[in-house]
mmCIF file of C-alpha atoms in Angstrom:
data_model
loop_
_atom_site.group_PDB
_atom_site.id
_atom_site.type_symbol
_atom_site.label_atom_id
_atom_site.label_comp_id
_atom_site.label_asym_id
_atom_site.label_seq_id
_atom_site.Cartn_x
_atom_site.Cartn_y
_atom_site.Cartn_z
ATOM 1 C CA UNK A 72 3.897 48.024 8.224
ATOM 2 C CA UNK A 73 0.544 49.768 7.203
ATOM 3 C CA UNK A 74 -0.737 49.024 3.822
ATOM 4 C CA UNK A 75 -2.136 51.978 2.031
ATOM 5 C CA UNK A 76 -2.795 52.968 -1.701
ATOM 6 C CA UNK A 77 -2.674 56.039 -3.706
ATOM 7 C CA UNK A 78 -4.155 54.597 -7.017
ATOM 8 C CA UNK A 79 -6.107 52.181 -8.562
ATOM 9 C CA UNK A 80 -5.532 49.955 -11.435
ATOM 10 C CA UNK A 81 -6.973 46.560 -12.946
ATOM 11 C CA UNK A 82 -5.045 43.548 -12.269
ATOM 12 C CA UNK A 83 -5.256 42.368 -15.982
ATOM 13 C CA UNK A 84 -3.213 45.651 -16.844
ATOM 14 C CA UNK A 85 -0.410 44.252 -14.433
ATOM 15 C CA UNK A 86 -0.476 41.058 -16.715
ATOM 16 C CA UNK A 87 0.046 43.092 -19.769
ATOM 17 C CA UNK A 88 2.768 45.301 -18.412
ATOM 18 C CA UNK A 89 4.593 42.145 -17.239
ATOM 19 C CA UNK A 90 4.153 40.155 -20.632
ATOM 20 C CA UNK A 91 5.435 43.550 -22.496
ATOM 21 C CA UNK A 92 8.551 43.157 -20.197
ATOM 22 C CA UNK A 93 9.042 39.541 -21.056
ATOM 23 C CA UNK A 94 8.886 40.563 -24.753
ATOM 24 C CA UNK A 95 12.270 42.343 -24.092
ATOM 25 C CA UNK A 96 13.570 40.116 -21.432
ATOM 26 C CA UNK A 97 13.133 36.450 -22.595
ATOM 27 C CA UNK A 98 13.180 35.715 -26.288
ATOM 28 C CA UNK A 99 11.384 32.179 -25.874
ATOM 29 C CA UNK A 100 8.267 33.925 -24.278
ATOM 30 C CA UNK A 101 5.469 33.526 -26.892
ATOM 31 C CA UNK A 102 1.981 34.900 -26.755
ATOM 32 C CA UNK A 103 -1.441 33.503 -27.738
ATOM 33 C CA UNK A 104 -4.715 35.149 -27.362
ATOM 34 C CA UNK A 105 -8.462 33.624 -28.472
ATOM 35 C CA UNK A 106 -9.658 37.210 -29.924
ATOM 36 C CA UNK A 107 -9.379 39.044 -26.703
ATOM 37 C CA UNK A 108 -6.346 41.251 -27.224
ATOM 38 C CA UNK A 109 -7.703 44.386 -25.573
ATOM 39 C CA UNK A 110 -9.332 42.525 -22.960
ATOM 40 C CA UNK A 111 -6.249 40.801 -21.743
ATOM 41 C CA UNK A 112 -3.812 43.899 -22.583
ATOM 42 C CA UNK A 113 -1.260 42.174 -24.811
ATOM 43 C CA UNK A 114 -1.226 44.895 -27.298
ATOM 44 C CA UNK A 115 2.252 46.049 -25.901
ATOM 45 C CA UNK A 116 3.543 42.780 -26.346
ATOM 46 C CA UNK A 117 2.565 42.600 -29.904
ATOM 47 C CA UNK A 118 4.294 45.923 -30.560
ATOM 48 C CA UNK A 119 7.510 44.644 -29.480
ATOM 49 C CA UNK A 120 7.199 41.215 -30.847
ATOM 50 C CA UNK A 121 5.035 40.818 -33.477
ATOM 51 C CA UNK A 122 6.498 37.656 -34.619
ATOM 52 C CA UNK A 123 6.184 36.037 -31.513
ATOM 53 C CA UNK A 124 2.506 36.592 -31.094
ATOM 54 C CA UNK A 125 -0.468 34.230 -32.470
ATOM 55 C CA UNK A 126 -4.013 35.084 -32.895
ATOM 56 C CA UNK A 127 -5.760 31.802 -32.684
ATOM 57 C CA UNK A 128 -9.347 33.291 -32.826
ATOM 58 C CA UNK A 129 -12.528 32.197 -30.648
ATOM 59 C CA UNK A 130 -10.930 28.563 -30.545
ATOM 60 C CA UNK A 131 -9.444 28.286 -27.040
ATOM 61 C CA UNK A 132 -9.474 24.477 -27.253
ATOM 62 C CA UNK A 133 -6.997 24.709 -30.344
ATOM 63 C CA UNK A 134 -4.973 27.432 -28.614
ATOM 64 C CA UNK A 135 -4.328 24.971 -25.778
ATOM 65 C CA UNK A 136 -2.910 22.530 -28.331
ATOM 66 C CA UNK A 137 -0.862 24.981 -30.050
ATOM 67 C CA UNK A 138 0.621 26.082 -26.729
ATOM 68 C CA UNK A 139 1.625 22.619 -25.726
ATOM 69 C CA UNK A 140 3.317 22.119 -29.048
ATOM 70 C CA UNK A 141 5.197 25.364 -28.767
ATOM 71 C CA UNK A 142 6.738 24.074 -25.597
ATOM 72 C CA UNK A 143 8.619 21.044 -27.338
ATOM 73 C CA UNK A 144 11.312 23.397 -28.958
ATOM 74 C CA UNK A 145 11.759 25.432 -25.913
ATOM 75 C CA UNK A 146 9.362 27.948 -26.266
ATOM 76 C CA UNK A 147 7.240 29.591 -23.249
ATOM 77 C CA UNK A 148 3.744 29.981 -24.586
ATOM 78 C CA UNK A 149 1.453 32.250 -22.425
ATOM 79 C CA UNK A 150 -2.370 31.952 -23.376
ATOM 80 C CA UNK A 151 -4.700 34.791 -22.911
ATOM 81 C CA UNK A 152 -8.426 34.734 -22.586
ATOM 82 C CA UNK A 153 -11.100 34.941 -19.961
ATOM 83 C CA UNK A 154 -10.983 32.607 -16.774
ATOM 84 C CA UNK A 155 -14.120 30.987 -18.070
ATOM 85 C CA UNK A 156 -12.907 30.138 -21.299
ATOM 86 C CA UNK A 157 -9.076 29.201 -19.891
ATOM 87 C CA UNK A 158 -10.520 26.408 -17.768
ATOM 88 C CA UNK A 159 -14.034 24.738 -18.224
ATOM 89 C CA UNK A 160 -14.298 25.308 -22.036
ATOM 90 C CA UNK A 161 -10.664 23.685 -22.554
ATOM 91 C CA UNK A 162 -10.205 21.553 -19.365
ATOM 92 C CA UNK A 163 -9.983 18.522 -21.420
ATOM 93 C CA UNK A 164 -7.085 19.865 -23.628
ATOM 94 C CA UNK A 165 -5.214 21.332 -20.458
ATOM 95 C CA UNK A 166 -5.212 17.834 -18.899
ATOM 96 C CA UNK A 167 -4.534 15.565 -21.746
ATOM 97 C CA UNK A 168 -2.058 17.972 -23.642
ATOM 98 C CA UNK A 169 -0.645 20.083 -20.929
ATOM 99 C CA UNK A 170 -1.063 18.786 -17.478
ATOM 100 C CA UNK A 171 -0.387 15.060 -18.092
ATOM 101 C CA UNK A 172 3.083 15.565 -19.763
ATOM 102 C CA UNK A 173 4.108 18.498 -17.631
ATOM 103 C CA UNK A 174 4.459 20.825 -20.587
ATOM 104 C CA UNK A 175 5.637 24.479 -19.782
ATOM 105 C CA UNK A 176 2.617 26.274 -20.657
ATOM 106 C CA UNK A 177 1.322 29.382 -18.791
ATOM 107 C CA UNK A 178 -2.462 29.720 -18.918
ATOM 108 C CA UNK A 179 -3.259 33.372 -18.085
ATOM 109 C CA UNK A 180 -6.882 33.951 -17.020
ATOM 110 C CA UNK A 181 -8.610 37.380 -16.993
ATOM 111 C CA UNK A 182 -12.159 38.253 -15.773
ATOM 112 C CA UNK A 183 -12.298 35.923 -12.954
ATOM 113 C CA UNK A 184 -15.075 35.577 -10.515
ATOM 114 C CA UNK A 185 -17.927 38.022 -9.559
ATOM 115 C CA UNK A 186 -16.161 41.183 -10.143
ATOM 116 C CA UNK A 187 -16.299 40.687 -13.843
ATOM 117 C CA UNK A 188 -19.517 42.255 -13.055
ATOM 118 C CA UNK A 189 -22.165 43.301 -15.623
ATOM 119 C CA UNK A 190 -21.409 40.445 -17.950
ATOM 120 C CA UNK A 191 -23.128 38.034 -15.948
ATOM 121 C CA UNK A 192 -23.036 34.501 -14.457
ATOM 122 C CA UNK A 193 -22.158 32.602 -17.817
ATOM 123 C CA UNK A 194 -18.846 34.620 -17.840
ATOM 124 C CA UNK A 195 -18.293 34.784 -13.960
ATOM 125 C CA UNK A 196 -16.630 31.669 -13.349
ATOM 126 C CA UNK A 197 -16.111 30.830 -9.604
ATOM 127 C CA UNK A 198 -15.065 27.246 -9.833
ATOM 128 C CA UNK A 199 -11.709 27.433 -11.725
ATOM 129 C CA UNK A 200 -9.454 27.460 -8.780
ATOM 130 C CA UNK A 201 -11.070 23.929 -7.931
ATOM 131 C CA UNK A 202 -10.603 22.525 -11.246
ATOM 132 C CA UNK A 203 -6.980 23.568 -11.782
ATOM 133 C CA UNK A 204 -5.429 22.806 -8.543
ATOM 134 C CA UNK A 205 -6.983 19.128 -9.082
ATOM 135 C CA UNK A 206 -4.729 18.745 -11.958
ATOM 136 C CA UNK A 207 -1.341 17.041 -11.011
ATOM 137 C CA UNK A 208 1.579 19.349 -11.317
ATOM 138 C CA UNK A 209 -0.543 22.326 -11.903
ATOM 139 C CA UNK A 210 0.829 25.855 -9.990
ATOM 140 C CA UNK A 211 -1.960 27.858 -9.399
ATOM 141 C CA UNK A 212 -1.646 31.677 -8.559
ATOM 142 C CA UNK A 213 -4.343 34.259 -7.939
ATOM 143 C CA UNK A 214 -2.721 37.833 -7.466
ATOM 144 C CA UNK A 215 -4.280 40.755 -5.339
ATOM 145 C CA UNK A 216 -3.344 43.887 -7.401
ATOM 146 C CA UNK A 217 -1.446 45.512 -10.139
ATOM 147 C CA UNK A 218 2.120 45.128 -8.901
ATOM 148 C CA UNK A 219 1.862 41.477 -7.916
ATOM 149 C CA UNK A 220 0.051 40.441 -10.790
ATOM 150 C CA UNK A 221 2.839 42.033 -13.018
ATOM 151 C CA UNK A 222 5.591 40.382 -10.758
ATOM 152 C CA UNK A 223 3.997 36.951 -10.933
ATOM 153 C CA UNK A 224 3.745 37.409 -14.761
ATOM 154 C CA UNK A 225 7.578 37.874 -14.718
ATOM 155 C CA UNK A 226 7.920 34.866 -12.105
ATOM 156 C CA UNK A 227 6.111 32.139 -14.076
ATOM 157 C CA UNK A 228 8.316 32.728 -17.066
ATOM 158 C CA UNK A 229 11.169 31.474 -15.260
ATOM 159 C CA UNK A 230 9.551 28.705 -13.417
ATOM 160 C CA UNK A 231 9.598 25.284 -15.245
ATOM 161 C CA UNK A 232 6.104 23.598 -15.379
ATOM 162 C CA UNK A 233 2.332 24.419 -16.255
ATOM 163 C CA UNK A 234 1.012 27.501 -14.260
ATOM 164 C CA UNK A 235 -2.610 28.853 -14.114
ATOM 165 C CA UNK A 236 -2.393 32.862 -13.447
ATOM 166 C CA UNK A 237 -5.695 34.071 -12.282
ATOM 167 C CA UNK A 238 -6.609 37.948 -12.312
ATOM 168 C CA UNK A 239 -9.425 40.323 -12.718
ATOM 169 C CA UNK A 240 -11.182 43.133 -14.857
ATOM 170 C CA UNK A 241 -12.065 45.961 -12.140
ATOM 171 C CA UNK A 242 -9.633 48.655 -10.735
ATOM 172 C CA UNK A 243 -8.661 47.762 -7.375
ATOM 173 C CA UNK A 244 -6.331 49.457 -4.897
ATOM 174 C CA UNK A 245 -2.605 48.876 -5.739
ATOM 175 C CA UNK A 246 -0.808 48.409 -2.361
ATOM 176 C CA UNK A 247 1.729 45.878 -2.554
ATOM 177 C CA UNK A 248 5.189 47.574 -3.187
ATOM 178 C CA UNK A 249 6.523 47.496 -6.641
ATOM 179 C CA UNK A 250 9.587 46.205 -5.573
ATOM 180 C CA UNK A 251 8.239 43.329 -3.429
ATOM 181 C CA UNK A 252 9.727 39.947 -4.520
ATOM 182 C CA UNK A 253 7.311 37.303 -5.879
ATOM 183 C CA UNK A 254 7.830 33.973 -4.402
ATOM 184 C CA UNK A 255 5.730 31.270 -5.959
ATOM 185 C CA UNK A 256 4.350 29.093 -3.334
ATOM 186 C CA UNK A 257 5.221 31.669 -0.418
ATOM 187 C CA UNK A 258 2.682 33.661 1.292
ATOM 188 C CA UNK A 259 3.202 36.969 2.644
ATOM 189 C CA UNK A 260 2.718 38.034 6.115
ATOM 190 C CA UNK A 261 0.836 41.586 5.634
ATOM 191 C CA UNK A 262 -0.085 42.334 9.289
ATOM 192 C CA UNK A 263 0.557 40.618 12.446
ATOM 193 C CA UNK A 264 -2.139 40.195 15.080
ATOM 194 C CA UNK A 265 -3.124 37.926 18.046
ATOM 195 C CA UNK A 266 -6.738 37.037 17.968
ATOM 196 C CA UNK A 267 -7.465 35.608 14.757
ATOM 197 C CA UNK A 268 -5.585 34.545 11.280
ATOM 198 C CA UNK A 269 -7.071 36.019 8.031
ATOM 199 C CA UNK A 270 -5.900 34.215 5.151
ATOM 200 C CA UNK A 271 -6.942 35.936 1.684
ATOM 201 C CA UNK A 272 -6.357 35.588 -1.846
ATOM 202 C CA UNK A 273 -6.788 37.973 -4.906
ATOM 203 C CA UNK A 274 -9.284 40.867 -4.541
ATOM 204 C CA UNK A 275 -10.234 39.733 -1.001
ATOM 205 C CA UNK A 276 -6.655 40.412 0.197
ATOM 206 C CA UNK A 277 -7.413 44.428 0.057
ATOM 207 C CA UNK A 278 -11.034 43.879 1.515
ATOM 208 C CA UNK A 279 -9.349 41.662 4.496
ATOM 209 C CA UNK A 280 -6.781 44.655 5.258
ATOM 210 C CA UNK A 281 -9.933 46.803 5.466
ATOM 211 C CA UNK A 282 -11.755 44.635 7.507
ATOM 212 C CA UNK A 283 -8.819 44.246 9.980
ATOM 213 C CA UNK A 284 -8.319 48.038 10.374
ATOM 214 C CA UNK A 285 -11.834 48.455 11.159
ATOM 215 C CA UNK A 286 -11.795 45.415 13.512
ATOM 216 C CA UNK A 287 -8.349 46.727 15.403
ATOM 217 C CA UNK A 288 -10.645 49.838 16.448
ATOM 218 C CA UNK A 289 -12.865 47.442 18.225
ATOM 219 C CA UNK A 290 -10.044 45.931 19.994
ATOM 220 C CA UNK A 291 -9.696 43.113 17.808
ATOM 221 C CA UNK A 292 -6.300 42.287 16.487
ATOM 222 C CA UNK A 293 -6.200 40.217 13.037
ATOM 223 C CA UNK A 294 -3.144 38.813 11.489
ATOM 224 C CA UNK A 295 -3.528 39.029 7.690
ATOM 225 C CA UNK A 296 -1.717 36.556 5.203
ATOM 226 C CA UNK A 297 -1.902 37.027 1.417
ATOM 227 C CA UNK A 298 -1.838 33.593 -0.131
ATOM 228 C CA UNK A 299 -1.138 34.320 -3.838
ATOM 229 C CA UNK A 300 -0.137 30.573 -4.546
ATOM 230 C CA UNK A 301 -2.969 28.328 -3.886
ATOM 231 C CA UNK A 302 -1.055 25.188 -5.045
ATOM 232 C CA UNK A 303 1.415 24.766 -3.779
ATOM 233 C CA UNK A 304 0.071 26.172 -0.690
ATOM 234 C CA UNK A 305 2.409 27.816 1.802
ATOM 235 C CA UNK A 306 1.426 25.491 4.820
ATOM 236 C CA UNK A 307 4.380 26.774 7.003
ATOM 237 C CA UNK A 308 3.099 30.497 7.310
ATOM 238 C CA UNK A 309 -0.396 29.256 7.887
ATOM 239 C CA UNK A 310 0.446 26.733 10.791
ATOM 240 C CA UNK A 311 2.745 29.563 12.257
ATOM 241 C CA UNK A 312 -0.119 31.874 12.428
ATOM 242 C CA UNK A 313 -3.048 29.759 13.832
ATOM 243 C CA UNK A 314 -0.441 28.268 16.440
ATOM 244 C CA UNK A 315 -0.574 32.021 17.682
ATOM 245 C CA UNK A 316 -4.391 32.928 17.199
ATOM 246 C CA UNK A 317 -5.791 29.384 17.237
ATOM 247 C CA UNK A 318 -8.678 30.604 14.784
ATOM 248 C CA UNK A 319 -8.843 31.370 10.998
ATOM 249 C CA UNK A 320 -10.849 32.850 8.443
ATOM 250 C CA UNK A 321 -10.220 32.349 4.760
ATOM 251 C CA UNK A 322 -11.376 35.066 2.118
ATOM 252 C CA UNK A 323 -11.584 34.502 -1.660
ATOM 253 C CA UNK A 324 -13.514 35.432 -4.742
ATOM 254 C CA UNK A 325 -14.687 31.585 -5.584
ATOM 255 C CA UNK A 326 -17.050 29.136 -4.461
ATOM 256 C CA UNK A 327 -16.231 27.906 -1.098
ATOM 257 C CA UNK A 328 -16.209 24.362 -2.708
ATOM 258 C CA UNK A 329 -12.782 23.862 -4.273
ATOM 259 C CA UNK A 330 -11.059 27.181 -3.411
ATOM 260 C CA UNK A 331 -8.620 28.376 -1.095
ATOM 261 C CA UNK A 332 -10.533 27.862 2.092
ATOM 262 C CA UNK A 333 -10.949 23.970 1.306
ATOM 263 C CA UNK A 334 -7.391 23.879 0.537
ATOM 264 C CA UNK A 335 -6.460 25.355 4.046
ATOM 265 C CA UNK A 336 -9.187 23.389 5.707
ATOM 266 C CA UNK A 337 -7.702 20.110 4.567
ATOM 267 C CA UNK A 338 -4.163 20.862 5.309
ATOM 268 C CA UNK A 339 -5.191 21.930 8.748
ATOM 269 C CA UNK A 340 -7.122 18.772 9.172
ATOM 270 C CA UNK A 341 -4.146 16.937 8.605
ATOM 271 C CA UNK A 342 -1.645 18.746 10.870
ATOM 272 C CA UNK A 343 -3.359 21.175 13.169
ATOM 273 C CA UNK A 344 -7.319 21.228 13.602
ATOM 274 C CA UNK A 345 -8.571 24.596 13.777
ATOM 275 C CA UNK A 346 -11.682 26.560 14.207
ATOM 276 C CA UNK A 347 -12.303 28.106 10.596
ATOM 277 C CA UNK A 348 -14.781 30.450 8.902
ATOM 278 C CA UNK A 349 -15.017 30.915 5.161
ATOM 279 C CA UNK A 350 -15.765 33.943 3.155
ATOM 280 C CA UNK A 351 -16.650 32.693 -0.188
ATOM 281 C CA UNK A 352 -19.582 32.366 -2.757
ATOM 282 C CA UNK A 353 -22.056 29.932 -1.157
ATOM 283 C CA UNK A 354 -22.198 27.513 -3.890
ATOM 284 C CA UNK A 355 -24.062 29.451 -6.476
ATOM 285 C CA UNK A 356 -24.019 31.049 -9.882
ATOM 286 C CA UNK A 357 -23.654 34.824 -10.018
ATOM 287 C CA UNK A 358 -25.805 37.609 -12.001
ATOM 288 C CA UNK A 359 -25.267 40.871 -13.721
ATOM 289 C CA UNK A 360 -24.564 44.099 -11.561
ATOM 290 C CA UNK A 361 -21.700 46.078 -10.616
ATOM 291 C CA UNK A 362 -18.672 44.380 -8.918
ATOM 292 C CA UNK A 363 -19.314 46.161 -5.518
ATOM 293 C CA UNK A 364 -23.293 45.083 -5.598
ATOM 294 C CA UNK A 365 -22.123 41.773 -6.293
ATOM 295 C CA UNK A 366 -19.421 41.560 -3.574
ATOM 296 C CA UNK A 367 -21.923 42.777 -0.948
ATOM 297 C CA UNK A 368 -24.694 40.450 -2.105
ATOM 298 C CA UNK A 369 -22.810 37.533 -2.165
ATOM 299 C CA UNK A 370 -20.918 38.336 0.931
ATOM 300 C CA UNK A 371 -17.303 38.495 -0.208
ATOM 301 C CA UNK A 372 -16.329 41.972 0.674
ATOM 302 C CA UNK A 373 -14.703 43.535 3.775
ATOM 303 C CA UNK A 374 -18.178 43.591 5.777
ATOM 304 C CA UNK A 375 -18.426 39.938 5.274
ATOM 305 C CA UNK A 376 -14.908 39.434 6.460
ATOM 306 C CA UNK A 377 -15.490 41.584 9.637
ATOM 307 C CA UNK A 378 -18.710 39.398 10.162
ATOM 308 C CA UNK A 379 -16.680 36.205 9.782
ATOM 309 C CA UNK A 380 -14.124 37.101 12.236
ATOM 310 C CA UNK A 381 -16.792 38.048 15.025
ATOM 311 C CA UNK A 382 -18.485 34.590 14.316
ATOM 312 C CA UNK A 383 -15.325 32.592 15.005
ATOM 313 C CA UNK A 384 -14.497 34.765 17.972
ATOM 314 C CA UNK A 385 -18.086 34.226 19.437
ATOM 315 C CA UNK A 386 -17.521 30.291 18.889
#
């Protein structure tokens, strides 16, 4: 099928909608926030279940400790703050209090990547996927649009174990069907092709579909796979595709070190060595500008995906 969109929404609003639904659906779900209720779109949850909401303030490390403690009596805590503050600021607490004892905490992280935009490099975390996927037992999810973020939020409530759910600030195309099931650890084949495999995550999924459509006009057939779960990685869907195409491009809004691309490269090195190109930020911090300007400058837009496909076909 061809994926199109009729509206644009921010993925963080998908999280807010899913969390609000969980307020009615699951009485064990509790929410914690570090003074960013509006940014995380948690207002509806608070309206529905004020007794299950905890405003921790600008004390993210304390929030992780409280969340870990809440799991002991069977609660399912969802923590909410920016991706930068959800990871690097509290990495020790996550490792020691959550991951080490496999606590059932859902670490929900908004404003990830360069598309945070004007807030600049100090807030544009580009290393969080690498940090979180290295923690034993941590599931890492990076969603691509509003519908998928809402579905993921609902799915992780039923999943036992710590989860890092990453999403963003800008409005982006909504193209995943509202009723598409969200299966943790299972990639989605969005478009079949024969010349090259494009494996994308997060905001780069739509950019990859745009690139594939433009390349099709030039006679280049791209297979596009949405990898929303970076850990555990769906090895089967990737291996099946590269058996056909023999070439792969990975695309992500993250440093090329430690992200989806490295996970795919490591897996392929062990199981089926394959020519690979990376569309990712080239080991640098960001800067302040609009999301579109940053994606263009740091080569993580549809044009960059097209260029990577052409490079690998020339090899």
